[in-house]
Short mmCIF file of C-alpha atoms in Angstrom, two decimals:
data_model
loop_
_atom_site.label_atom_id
_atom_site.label_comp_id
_atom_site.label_asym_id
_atom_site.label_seq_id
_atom_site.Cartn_x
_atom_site.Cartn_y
_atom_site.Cartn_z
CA UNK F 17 98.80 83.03 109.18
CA UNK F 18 99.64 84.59 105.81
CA UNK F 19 98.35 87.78 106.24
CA UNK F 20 99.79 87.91 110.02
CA UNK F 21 103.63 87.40 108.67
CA UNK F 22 102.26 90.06 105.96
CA UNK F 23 101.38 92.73 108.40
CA UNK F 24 104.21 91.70 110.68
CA UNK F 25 106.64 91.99 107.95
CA UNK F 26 104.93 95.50 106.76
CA UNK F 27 105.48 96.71 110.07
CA UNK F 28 109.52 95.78 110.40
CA UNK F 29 109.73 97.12 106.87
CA UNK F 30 108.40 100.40 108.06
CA UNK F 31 110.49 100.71 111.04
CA UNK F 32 114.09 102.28 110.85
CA UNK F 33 116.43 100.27 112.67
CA UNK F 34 115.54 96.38 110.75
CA UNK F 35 117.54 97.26 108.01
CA UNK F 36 120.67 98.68 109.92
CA UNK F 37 120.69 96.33 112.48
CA UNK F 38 121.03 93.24 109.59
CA UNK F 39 123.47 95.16 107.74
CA UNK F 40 125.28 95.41 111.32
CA UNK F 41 125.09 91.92 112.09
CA UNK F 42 126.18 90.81 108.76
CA UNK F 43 129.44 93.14 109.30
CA UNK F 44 130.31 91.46 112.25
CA UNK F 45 129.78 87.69 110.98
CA UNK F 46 132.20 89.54 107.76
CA UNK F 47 134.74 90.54 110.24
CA UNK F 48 134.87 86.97 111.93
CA UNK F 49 135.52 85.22 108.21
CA UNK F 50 138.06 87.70 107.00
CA UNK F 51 139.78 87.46 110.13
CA UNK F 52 139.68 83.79 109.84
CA UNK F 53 141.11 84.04 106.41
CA UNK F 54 144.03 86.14 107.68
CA UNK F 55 144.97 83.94 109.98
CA UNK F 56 144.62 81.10 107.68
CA UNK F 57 146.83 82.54 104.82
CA UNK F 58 150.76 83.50 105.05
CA UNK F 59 151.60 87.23 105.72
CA UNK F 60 154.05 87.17 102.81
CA UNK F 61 151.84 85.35 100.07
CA UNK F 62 148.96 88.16 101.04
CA UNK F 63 151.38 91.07 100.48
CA UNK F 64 152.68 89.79 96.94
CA UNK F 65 149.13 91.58 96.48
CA UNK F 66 149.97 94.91 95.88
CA UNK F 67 145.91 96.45 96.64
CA UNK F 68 146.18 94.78 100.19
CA UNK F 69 147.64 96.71 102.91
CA UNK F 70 150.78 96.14 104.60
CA UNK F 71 151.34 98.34 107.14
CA UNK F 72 152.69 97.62 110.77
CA UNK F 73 150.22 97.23 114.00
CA UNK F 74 150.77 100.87 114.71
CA UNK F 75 149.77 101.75 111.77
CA UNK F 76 146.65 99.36 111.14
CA UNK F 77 145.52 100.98 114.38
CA UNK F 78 145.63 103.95 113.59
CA UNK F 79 143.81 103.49 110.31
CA UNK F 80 141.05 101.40 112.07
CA UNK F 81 140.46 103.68 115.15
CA UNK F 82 140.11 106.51 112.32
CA UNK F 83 137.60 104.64 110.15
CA UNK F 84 135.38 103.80 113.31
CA UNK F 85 135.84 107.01 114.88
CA UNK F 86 134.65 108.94 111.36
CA UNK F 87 131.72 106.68 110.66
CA UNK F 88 130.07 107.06 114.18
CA UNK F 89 130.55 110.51 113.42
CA UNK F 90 129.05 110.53 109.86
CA UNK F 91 126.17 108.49 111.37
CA UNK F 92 124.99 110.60 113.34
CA UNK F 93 124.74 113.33 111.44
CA UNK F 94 122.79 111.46 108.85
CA UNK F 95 120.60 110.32 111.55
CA UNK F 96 120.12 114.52 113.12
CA UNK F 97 119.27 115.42 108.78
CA UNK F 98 117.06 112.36 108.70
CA UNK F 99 115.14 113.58 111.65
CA UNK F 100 114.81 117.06 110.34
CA UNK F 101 113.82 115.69 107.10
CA UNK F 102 110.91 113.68 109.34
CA UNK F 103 110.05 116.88 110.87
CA UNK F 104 109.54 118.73 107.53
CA UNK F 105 107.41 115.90 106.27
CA UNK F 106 105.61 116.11 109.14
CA UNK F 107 104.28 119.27 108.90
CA UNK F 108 104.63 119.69 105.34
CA UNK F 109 102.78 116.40 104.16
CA UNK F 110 101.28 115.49 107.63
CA UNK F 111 102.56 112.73 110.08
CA UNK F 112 100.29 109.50 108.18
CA UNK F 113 103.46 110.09 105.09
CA UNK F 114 105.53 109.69 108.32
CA UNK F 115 105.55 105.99 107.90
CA UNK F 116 106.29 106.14 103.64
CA UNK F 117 109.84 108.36 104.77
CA UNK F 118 110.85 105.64 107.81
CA UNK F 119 110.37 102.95 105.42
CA UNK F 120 112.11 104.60 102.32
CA UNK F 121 114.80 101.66 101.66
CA UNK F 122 117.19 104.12 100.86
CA UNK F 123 117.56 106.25 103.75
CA UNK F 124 118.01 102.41 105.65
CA UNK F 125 120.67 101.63 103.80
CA UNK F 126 122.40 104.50 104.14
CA UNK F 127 122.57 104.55 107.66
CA UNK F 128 123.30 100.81 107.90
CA UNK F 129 125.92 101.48 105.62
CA UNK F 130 128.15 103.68 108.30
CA UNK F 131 127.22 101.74 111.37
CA UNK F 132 128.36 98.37 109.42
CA UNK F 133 131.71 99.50 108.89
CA UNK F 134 131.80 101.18 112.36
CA UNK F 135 131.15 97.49 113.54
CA UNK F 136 133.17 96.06 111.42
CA UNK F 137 136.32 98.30 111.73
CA UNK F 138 135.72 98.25 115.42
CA UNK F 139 135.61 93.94 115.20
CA UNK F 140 139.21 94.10 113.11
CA UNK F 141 140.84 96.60 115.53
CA UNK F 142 140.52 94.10 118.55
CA UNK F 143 142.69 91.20 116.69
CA UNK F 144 145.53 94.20 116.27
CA UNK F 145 148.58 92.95 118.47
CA UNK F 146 151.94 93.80 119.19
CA UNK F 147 154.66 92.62 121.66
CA UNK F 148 157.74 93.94 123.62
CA UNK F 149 160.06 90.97 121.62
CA UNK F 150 158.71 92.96 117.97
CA UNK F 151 156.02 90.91 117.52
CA UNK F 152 153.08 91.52 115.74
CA UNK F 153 149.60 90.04 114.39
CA UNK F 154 147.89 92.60 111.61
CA UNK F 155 145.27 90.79 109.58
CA UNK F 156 146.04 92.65 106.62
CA UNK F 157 142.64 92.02 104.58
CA UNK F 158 140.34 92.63 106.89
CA UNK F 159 142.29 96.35 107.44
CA UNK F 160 142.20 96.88 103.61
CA UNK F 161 138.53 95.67 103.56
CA UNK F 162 138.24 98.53 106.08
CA UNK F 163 139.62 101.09 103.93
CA UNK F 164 137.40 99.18 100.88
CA UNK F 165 134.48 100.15 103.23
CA UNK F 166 135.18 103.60 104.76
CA UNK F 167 135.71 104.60 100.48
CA UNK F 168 132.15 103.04 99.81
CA UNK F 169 130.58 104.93 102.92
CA UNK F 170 131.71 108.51 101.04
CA UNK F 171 129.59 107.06 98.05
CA UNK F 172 126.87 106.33 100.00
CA UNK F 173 127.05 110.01 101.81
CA UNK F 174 126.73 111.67 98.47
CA UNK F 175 123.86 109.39 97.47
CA UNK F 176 122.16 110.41 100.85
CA UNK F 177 122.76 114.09 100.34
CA UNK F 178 120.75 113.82 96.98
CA UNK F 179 118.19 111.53 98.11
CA UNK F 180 117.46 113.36 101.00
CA UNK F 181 116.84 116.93 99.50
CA UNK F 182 114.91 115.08 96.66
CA UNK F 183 112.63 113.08 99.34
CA UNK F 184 111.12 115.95 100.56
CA UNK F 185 110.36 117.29 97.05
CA UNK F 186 106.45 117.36 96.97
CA UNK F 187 106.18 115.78 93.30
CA UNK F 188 107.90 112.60 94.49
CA UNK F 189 106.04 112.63 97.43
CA UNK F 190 103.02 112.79 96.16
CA UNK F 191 103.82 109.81 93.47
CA UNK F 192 105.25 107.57 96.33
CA UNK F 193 101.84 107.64 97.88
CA UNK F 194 100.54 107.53 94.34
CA UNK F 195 102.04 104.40 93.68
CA UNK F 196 101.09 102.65 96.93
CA UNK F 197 97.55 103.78 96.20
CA UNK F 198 97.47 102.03 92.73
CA UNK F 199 98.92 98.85 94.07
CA UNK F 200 96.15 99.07 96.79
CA UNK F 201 93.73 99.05 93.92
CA UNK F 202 95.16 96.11 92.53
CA UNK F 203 94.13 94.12 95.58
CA UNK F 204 91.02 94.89 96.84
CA UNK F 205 89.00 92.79 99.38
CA UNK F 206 88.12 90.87 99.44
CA UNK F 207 88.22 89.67 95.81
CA UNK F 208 91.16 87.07 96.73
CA UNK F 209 88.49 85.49 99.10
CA UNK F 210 86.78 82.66 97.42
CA UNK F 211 84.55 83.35 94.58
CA UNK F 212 82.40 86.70 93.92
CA UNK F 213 78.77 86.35 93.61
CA UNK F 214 78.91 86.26 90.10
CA UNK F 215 80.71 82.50 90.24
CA UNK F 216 77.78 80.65 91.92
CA UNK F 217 74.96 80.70 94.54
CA UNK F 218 71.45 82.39 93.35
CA UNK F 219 70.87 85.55 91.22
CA UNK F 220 70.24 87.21 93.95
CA UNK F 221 72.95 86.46 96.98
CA UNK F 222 71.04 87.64 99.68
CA UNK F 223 68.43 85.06 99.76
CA UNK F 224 71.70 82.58 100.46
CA UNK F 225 72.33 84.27 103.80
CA UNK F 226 70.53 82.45 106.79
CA UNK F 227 67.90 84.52 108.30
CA UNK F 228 69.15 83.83 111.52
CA UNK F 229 72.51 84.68 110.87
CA UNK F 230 72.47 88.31 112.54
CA UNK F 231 70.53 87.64 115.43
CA UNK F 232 71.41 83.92 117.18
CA UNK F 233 74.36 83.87 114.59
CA UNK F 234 77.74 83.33 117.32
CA UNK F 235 79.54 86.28 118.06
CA UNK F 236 83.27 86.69 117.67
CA UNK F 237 84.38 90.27 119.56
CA UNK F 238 87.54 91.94 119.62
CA UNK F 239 90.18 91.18 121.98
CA UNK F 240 91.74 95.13 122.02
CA UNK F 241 91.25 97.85 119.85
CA UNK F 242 92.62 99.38 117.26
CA UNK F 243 92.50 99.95 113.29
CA UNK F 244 91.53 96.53 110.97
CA UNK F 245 94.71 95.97 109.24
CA UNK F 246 93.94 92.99 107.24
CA UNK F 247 91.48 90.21 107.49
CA UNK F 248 93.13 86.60 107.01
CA UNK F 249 90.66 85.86 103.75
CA UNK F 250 92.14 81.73 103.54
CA UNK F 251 91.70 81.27 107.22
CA UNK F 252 88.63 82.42 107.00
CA UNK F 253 87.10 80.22 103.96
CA UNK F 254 89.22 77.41 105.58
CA UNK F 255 86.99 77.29 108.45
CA UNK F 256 83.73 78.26 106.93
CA UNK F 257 84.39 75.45 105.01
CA UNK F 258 85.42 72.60 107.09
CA UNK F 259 82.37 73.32 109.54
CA UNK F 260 80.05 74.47 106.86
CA UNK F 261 79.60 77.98 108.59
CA UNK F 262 78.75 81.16 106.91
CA UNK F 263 80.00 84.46 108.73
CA UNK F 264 78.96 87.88 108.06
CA UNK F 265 82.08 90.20 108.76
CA UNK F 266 80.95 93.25 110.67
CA UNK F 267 84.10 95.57 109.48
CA UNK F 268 86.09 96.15 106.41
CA UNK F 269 89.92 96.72 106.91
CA UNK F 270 90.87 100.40 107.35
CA UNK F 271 88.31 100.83 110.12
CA UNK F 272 89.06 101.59 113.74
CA UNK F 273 87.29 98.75 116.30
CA UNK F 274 87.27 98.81 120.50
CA UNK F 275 88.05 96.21 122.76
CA UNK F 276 84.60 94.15 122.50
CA UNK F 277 82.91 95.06 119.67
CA UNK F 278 81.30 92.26 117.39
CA UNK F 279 83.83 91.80 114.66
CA UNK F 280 81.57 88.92 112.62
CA UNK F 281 79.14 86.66 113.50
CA UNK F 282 79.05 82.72 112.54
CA UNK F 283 75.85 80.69 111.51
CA UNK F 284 75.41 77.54 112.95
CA UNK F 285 76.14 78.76 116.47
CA UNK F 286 76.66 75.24 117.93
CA UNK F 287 79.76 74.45 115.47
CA UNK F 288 81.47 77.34 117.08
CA UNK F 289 83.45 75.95 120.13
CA UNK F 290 86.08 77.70 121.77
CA UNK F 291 88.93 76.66 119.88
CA UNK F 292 86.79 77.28 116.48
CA UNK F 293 86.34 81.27 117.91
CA UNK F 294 89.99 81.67 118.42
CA UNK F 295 90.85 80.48 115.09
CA UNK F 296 88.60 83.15 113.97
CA UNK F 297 89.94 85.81 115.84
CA UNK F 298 93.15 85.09 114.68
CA UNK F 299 91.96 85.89 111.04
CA UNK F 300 92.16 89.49 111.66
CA UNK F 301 94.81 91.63 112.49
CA UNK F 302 94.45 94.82 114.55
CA UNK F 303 97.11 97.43 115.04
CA UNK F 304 97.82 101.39 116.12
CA UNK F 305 97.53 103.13 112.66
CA UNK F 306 96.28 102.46 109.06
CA UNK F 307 97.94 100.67 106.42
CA UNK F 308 97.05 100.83 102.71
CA UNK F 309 97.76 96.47 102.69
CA UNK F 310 94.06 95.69 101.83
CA UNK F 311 92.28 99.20 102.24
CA UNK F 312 92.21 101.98 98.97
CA UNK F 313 90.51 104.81 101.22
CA UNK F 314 93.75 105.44 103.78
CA UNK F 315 96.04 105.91 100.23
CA UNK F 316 93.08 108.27 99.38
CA UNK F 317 93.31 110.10 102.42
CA UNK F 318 97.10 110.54 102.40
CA UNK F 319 96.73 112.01 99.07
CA UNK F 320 93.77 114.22 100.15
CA UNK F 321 95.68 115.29 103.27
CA UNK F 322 99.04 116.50 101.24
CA UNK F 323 96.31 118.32 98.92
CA UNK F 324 94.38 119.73 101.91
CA UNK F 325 97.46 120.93 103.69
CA UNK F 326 98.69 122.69 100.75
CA UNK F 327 95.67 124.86 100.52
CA UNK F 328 95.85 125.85 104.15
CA UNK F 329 96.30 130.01 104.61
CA UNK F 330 100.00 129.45 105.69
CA UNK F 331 101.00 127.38 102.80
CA UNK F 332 99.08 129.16 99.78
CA UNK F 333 100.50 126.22 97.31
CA UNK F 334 98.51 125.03 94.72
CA UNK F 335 100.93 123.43 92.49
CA UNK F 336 101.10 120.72 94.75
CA UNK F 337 97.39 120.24 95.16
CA UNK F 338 96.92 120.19 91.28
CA UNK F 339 99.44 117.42 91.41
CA UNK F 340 97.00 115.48 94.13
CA UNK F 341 94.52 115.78 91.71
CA UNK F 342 96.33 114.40 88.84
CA UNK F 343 97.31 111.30 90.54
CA UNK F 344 93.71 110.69 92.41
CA UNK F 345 92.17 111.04 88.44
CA UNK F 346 94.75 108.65 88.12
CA UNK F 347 93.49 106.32 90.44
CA UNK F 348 89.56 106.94 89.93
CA UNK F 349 89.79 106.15 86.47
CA UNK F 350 91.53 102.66 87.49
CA UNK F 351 88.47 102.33 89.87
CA UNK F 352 86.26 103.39 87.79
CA UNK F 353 87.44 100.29 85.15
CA UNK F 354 87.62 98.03 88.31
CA UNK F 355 84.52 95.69 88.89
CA UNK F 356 84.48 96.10 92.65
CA UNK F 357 84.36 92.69 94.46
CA UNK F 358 80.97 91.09 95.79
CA UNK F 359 80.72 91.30 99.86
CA UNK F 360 79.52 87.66 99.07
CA UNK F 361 82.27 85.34 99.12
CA UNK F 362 81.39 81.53 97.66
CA UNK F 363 83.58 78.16 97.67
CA UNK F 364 84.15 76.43 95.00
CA UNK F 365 80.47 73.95 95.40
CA UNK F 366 78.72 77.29 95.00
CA UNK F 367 78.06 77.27 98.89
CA UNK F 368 77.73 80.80 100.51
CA UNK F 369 80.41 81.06 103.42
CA UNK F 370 81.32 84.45 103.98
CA UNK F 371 79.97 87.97 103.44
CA UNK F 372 82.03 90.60 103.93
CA UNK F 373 81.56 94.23 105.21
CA UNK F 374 80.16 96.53 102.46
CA UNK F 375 83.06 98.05 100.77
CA UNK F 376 82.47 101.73 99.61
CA UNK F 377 80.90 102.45 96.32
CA UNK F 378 82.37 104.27 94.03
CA UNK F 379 80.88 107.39 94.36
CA UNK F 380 81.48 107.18 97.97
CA UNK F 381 84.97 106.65 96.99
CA UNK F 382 84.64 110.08 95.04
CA UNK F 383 83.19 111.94 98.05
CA UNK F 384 86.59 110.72 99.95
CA UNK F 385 88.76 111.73 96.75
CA UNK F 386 87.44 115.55 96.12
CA UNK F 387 84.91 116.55 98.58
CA UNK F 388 87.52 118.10 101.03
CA UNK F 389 89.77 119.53 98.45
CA UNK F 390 86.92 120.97 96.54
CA UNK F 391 85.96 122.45 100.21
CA UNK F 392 89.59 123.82 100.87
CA UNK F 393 89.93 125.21 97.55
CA UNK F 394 89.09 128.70 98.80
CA UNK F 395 89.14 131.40 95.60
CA UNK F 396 91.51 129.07 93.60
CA UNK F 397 91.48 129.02 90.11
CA UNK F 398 93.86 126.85 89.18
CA UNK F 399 92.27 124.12 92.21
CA UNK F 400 88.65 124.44 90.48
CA UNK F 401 89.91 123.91 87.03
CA UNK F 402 92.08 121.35 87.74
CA UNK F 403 89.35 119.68 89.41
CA UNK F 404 86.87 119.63 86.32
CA UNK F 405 89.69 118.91 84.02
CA UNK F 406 90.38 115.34 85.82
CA UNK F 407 86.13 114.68 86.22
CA UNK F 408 86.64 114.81 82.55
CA UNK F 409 89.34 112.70 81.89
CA UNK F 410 87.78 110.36 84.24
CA UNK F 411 84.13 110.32 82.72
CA UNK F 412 85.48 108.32 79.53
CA UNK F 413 86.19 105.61 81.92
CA UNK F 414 83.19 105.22 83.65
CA UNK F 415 81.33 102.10 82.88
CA UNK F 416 77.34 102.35 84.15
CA UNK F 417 75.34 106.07 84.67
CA UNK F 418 75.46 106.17 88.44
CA UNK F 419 79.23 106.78 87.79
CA UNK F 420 78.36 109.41 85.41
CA UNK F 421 75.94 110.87 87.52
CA UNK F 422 78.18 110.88 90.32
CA UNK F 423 80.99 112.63 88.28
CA UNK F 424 78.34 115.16 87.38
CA UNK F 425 77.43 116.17 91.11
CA UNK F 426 80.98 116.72 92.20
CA UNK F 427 81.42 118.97 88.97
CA UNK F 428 78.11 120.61 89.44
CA UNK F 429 79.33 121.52 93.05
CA UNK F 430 82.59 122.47 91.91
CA UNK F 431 81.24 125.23 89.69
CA UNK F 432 78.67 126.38 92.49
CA UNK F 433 81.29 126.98 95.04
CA UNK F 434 83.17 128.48 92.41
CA UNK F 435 81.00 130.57 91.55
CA UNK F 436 80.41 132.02 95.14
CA UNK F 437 84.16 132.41 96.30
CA UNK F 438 85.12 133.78 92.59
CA UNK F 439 85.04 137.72 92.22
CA UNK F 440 86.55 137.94 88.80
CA UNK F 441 84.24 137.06 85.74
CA UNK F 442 86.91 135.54 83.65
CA UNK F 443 87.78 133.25 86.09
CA UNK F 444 84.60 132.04 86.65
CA UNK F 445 83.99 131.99 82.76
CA UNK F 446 86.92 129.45 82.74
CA UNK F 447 85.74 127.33 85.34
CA UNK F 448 82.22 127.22 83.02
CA UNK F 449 83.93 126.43 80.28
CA UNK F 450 85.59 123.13 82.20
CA UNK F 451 82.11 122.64 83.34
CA UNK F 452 80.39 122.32 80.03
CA UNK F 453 82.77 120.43 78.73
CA UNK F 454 82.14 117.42 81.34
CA UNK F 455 78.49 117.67 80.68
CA UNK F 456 79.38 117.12 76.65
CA UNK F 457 81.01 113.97 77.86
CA UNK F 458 78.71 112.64 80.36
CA UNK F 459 75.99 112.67 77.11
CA UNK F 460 78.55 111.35 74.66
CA UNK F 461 79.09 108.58 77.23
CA UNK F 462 75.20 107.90 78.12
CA UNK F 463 74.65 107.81 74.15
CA UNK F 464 77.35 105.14 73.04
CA UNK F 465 75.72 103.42 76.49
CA UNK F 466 72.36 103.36 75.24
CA UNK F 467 69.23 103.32 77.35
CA UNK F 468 69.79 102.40 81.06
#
């Protein structure tokens, strides 16, 4: 259930209208207190205030049709530049960033901001009465809250106008997606499920797995399709544990799965009634596109895809794939710290009861970081370089060989294609130079390591 209100409340954060729509109804329950208050105080004690306004109906009309009529207005032309700022982003960045610019807390306030005091001007205007006998009932704070608001609303518009040309910058951009990468790091699954192999069952954690887990193991499918958002990891050690199951998870989140396919598998077979399988199929969560909420390779990709697209013929820029590459070393060298968690999950009697999917090793994590850019680089200098420069920042964090060896390939390919899309010898002398340079660090590393 945790991870369900988690996704759900990922997805209203990443939608546009949540945040203006509370900011709307708050306005309105506003306008229905001040009003109250108005009617509560005495017209003469409230205008010994000289900030408040005291104007006649007429007037207070006036000044409320105005303030509704010019935010409406305003509104909608934030809304036509926030569209054409989706657009650029779009085909700038590529539609996955789509989702980090509708969810940008800013740009929801902003527009909240104008259709609040639309609501709430419009709200005030209706209590606005006069009569033929000279009569009238103005509830003079909630008009000067009005003005209060409409003032605001211009300090909001030139907030917008800077945050929206400095969205679209490519440097904040790219750390935005930076940042949501790291934090993916930081929670990897499924290390918050149970304990790792490391805190109990034998030395080696296969031999805890039933042999007939795979094939008369009971089969839990998928109800639709659609991309593994998260996996419920307490649901799923909650019932593992209560019927003394162990279940083998047949995908890892990130991955796309049809209506039907196996999704895990549960040994003893006979434990699993009908009401135990629905419990377990509502321990994942399926949706329409990729999240980064327990998944590192879709923050990987958006950073490879803004990288990618900024090597393509028609953009030519390689500034902004240089800064890709800074932010990926970045993140490989956090990875490359990180102990990645066990697939087998234990509780706390040192009982097997789940083993997850396989996540990716991390030099498949590598091949997802700089095979495609490395591919895309075309004759780039400044792309190759760049690229060796980070495999050597990231080498002194590496922890066992394979890393090192890993690091090694993706340089050693580096300088190949380099060397055949290269005409100028300098160039390619530069792009050596980077190259030797890792290979002095991969032996510094393997000699402080000892014997593997």
């Amino acid at each position: 259930m945790r991870v369900r209100i988690q996704s759900l409340w990922e997805e209203v954060r990443s939608s546009y209208w949540f945040v203006p729509m509370l900011m709307a109804a708050l306005a309105a329950a506003l306008s229905f207190a001040t009003i109250a208050l108005d009617n509560a105080l005495d017209r003469e004690f409230i205008i010994t205030f000289g900030v408040v306004w005291s104007g006649g109906a007429e007037g207070a009309r006036g000044l409320l049709s105005t303030v509704a009529g010019s935010m409406v207005t305003v509104a909608g032309v934030i809304f036509s530049i926030t569209i054409a700022a989706f657009a650029q982003a779009s085909s700038q960045f590529g539609p996955q960033l789509l989702r980090s610019f509708m969810r940008d807390t800013g740009n929801q306030i902003v527009l909240g901001t104008f259709i609040s005091t639309f609501v709430y001007s419009l709200l005030v205007l209706r209590t606005v009465r006069s009569d033929t006998n000279g009569g009238e009932v103005v509830p003079y704070i909630s008009v000067t809250l009005s003005v209060f608001f409409a003032l605001a609303s211009l300090g909001v518009l030139i907030y917008f106008i800077h945050h929206a040309s400095r969205s679209i910058q490519a440097p904040v951009v790219i750390s935005a997606v930076a940042d949501d990468l790291l934090e993916a790091i930081d929670r990897l699954f499924p290390a918050g499920m149970g304990k790792g192999s490391a805190g109990g069952g034998s030395p080696n954690p296969e031999e805890d797995v039933p042999e007939e887990l795979d094939e008369e193991g009971a089969r839990i499918v998928a109800p639709t399709s659609g991309y593994m958002l998260a996996i419920d990891d307490d649901e799923l050690m909650a019932v593992s544990e209560q019927l003394d199951l162990v279940i083998r998870l047949a995908f890892r989140p990130g991955q796309f799965v049809s209506r039907g396919d196996v999704v895990m598998v549960a040994w003893p077979p006979d434990r699993v009634s009908r009401g135990v399988a629905e419990r377990l199929e509502q321990a994942f969560v399926l949706g329409h596109q990729r999240t980064p909420t327990q998944t590192v390779e879709f923050a990987l990709d958006q950073l490879v895809e803004v990288a990618v697209r900024s090597l393509s013929p028609s953009t030519n820029d390689p500034f902004t794939a240089t800064g890709c590459i800074d932010w990926l070393g970045v993140a490989l060298s956090r990875l490359a710290e990180t102990d990645l968690p066990s697939p087998y999950r234990y509780d706390d009697e040192g009982n097997l009861r789940v083993v997850a999917s396989a996540a990716l090793t991390y030099p498949e994590l590598l091949d997802a970081a700089l095979d495609q850019i490395r591919q895309y680089a075309g004759g780039s200098v400044a792309v190759y370089t760049r690229l060796l420069e980070v495999i050597a920042t990231i080498m002194p964090h590496t922890r066992t060989a394979a890393d090192r060896r890993a690091l090694v390939r993706h340089a050693t390919l580096i300088r190949r294609k380099s060397a055949m899309t290269l005409t100028e010898q300098e160039d390619r002398q530069d792009v050596d130079a980077r190259y030797r340079k890792v290979m002095r660090l991969q032996a510094d590393e393997d000699g402080r390591a000892g014997p593997t």
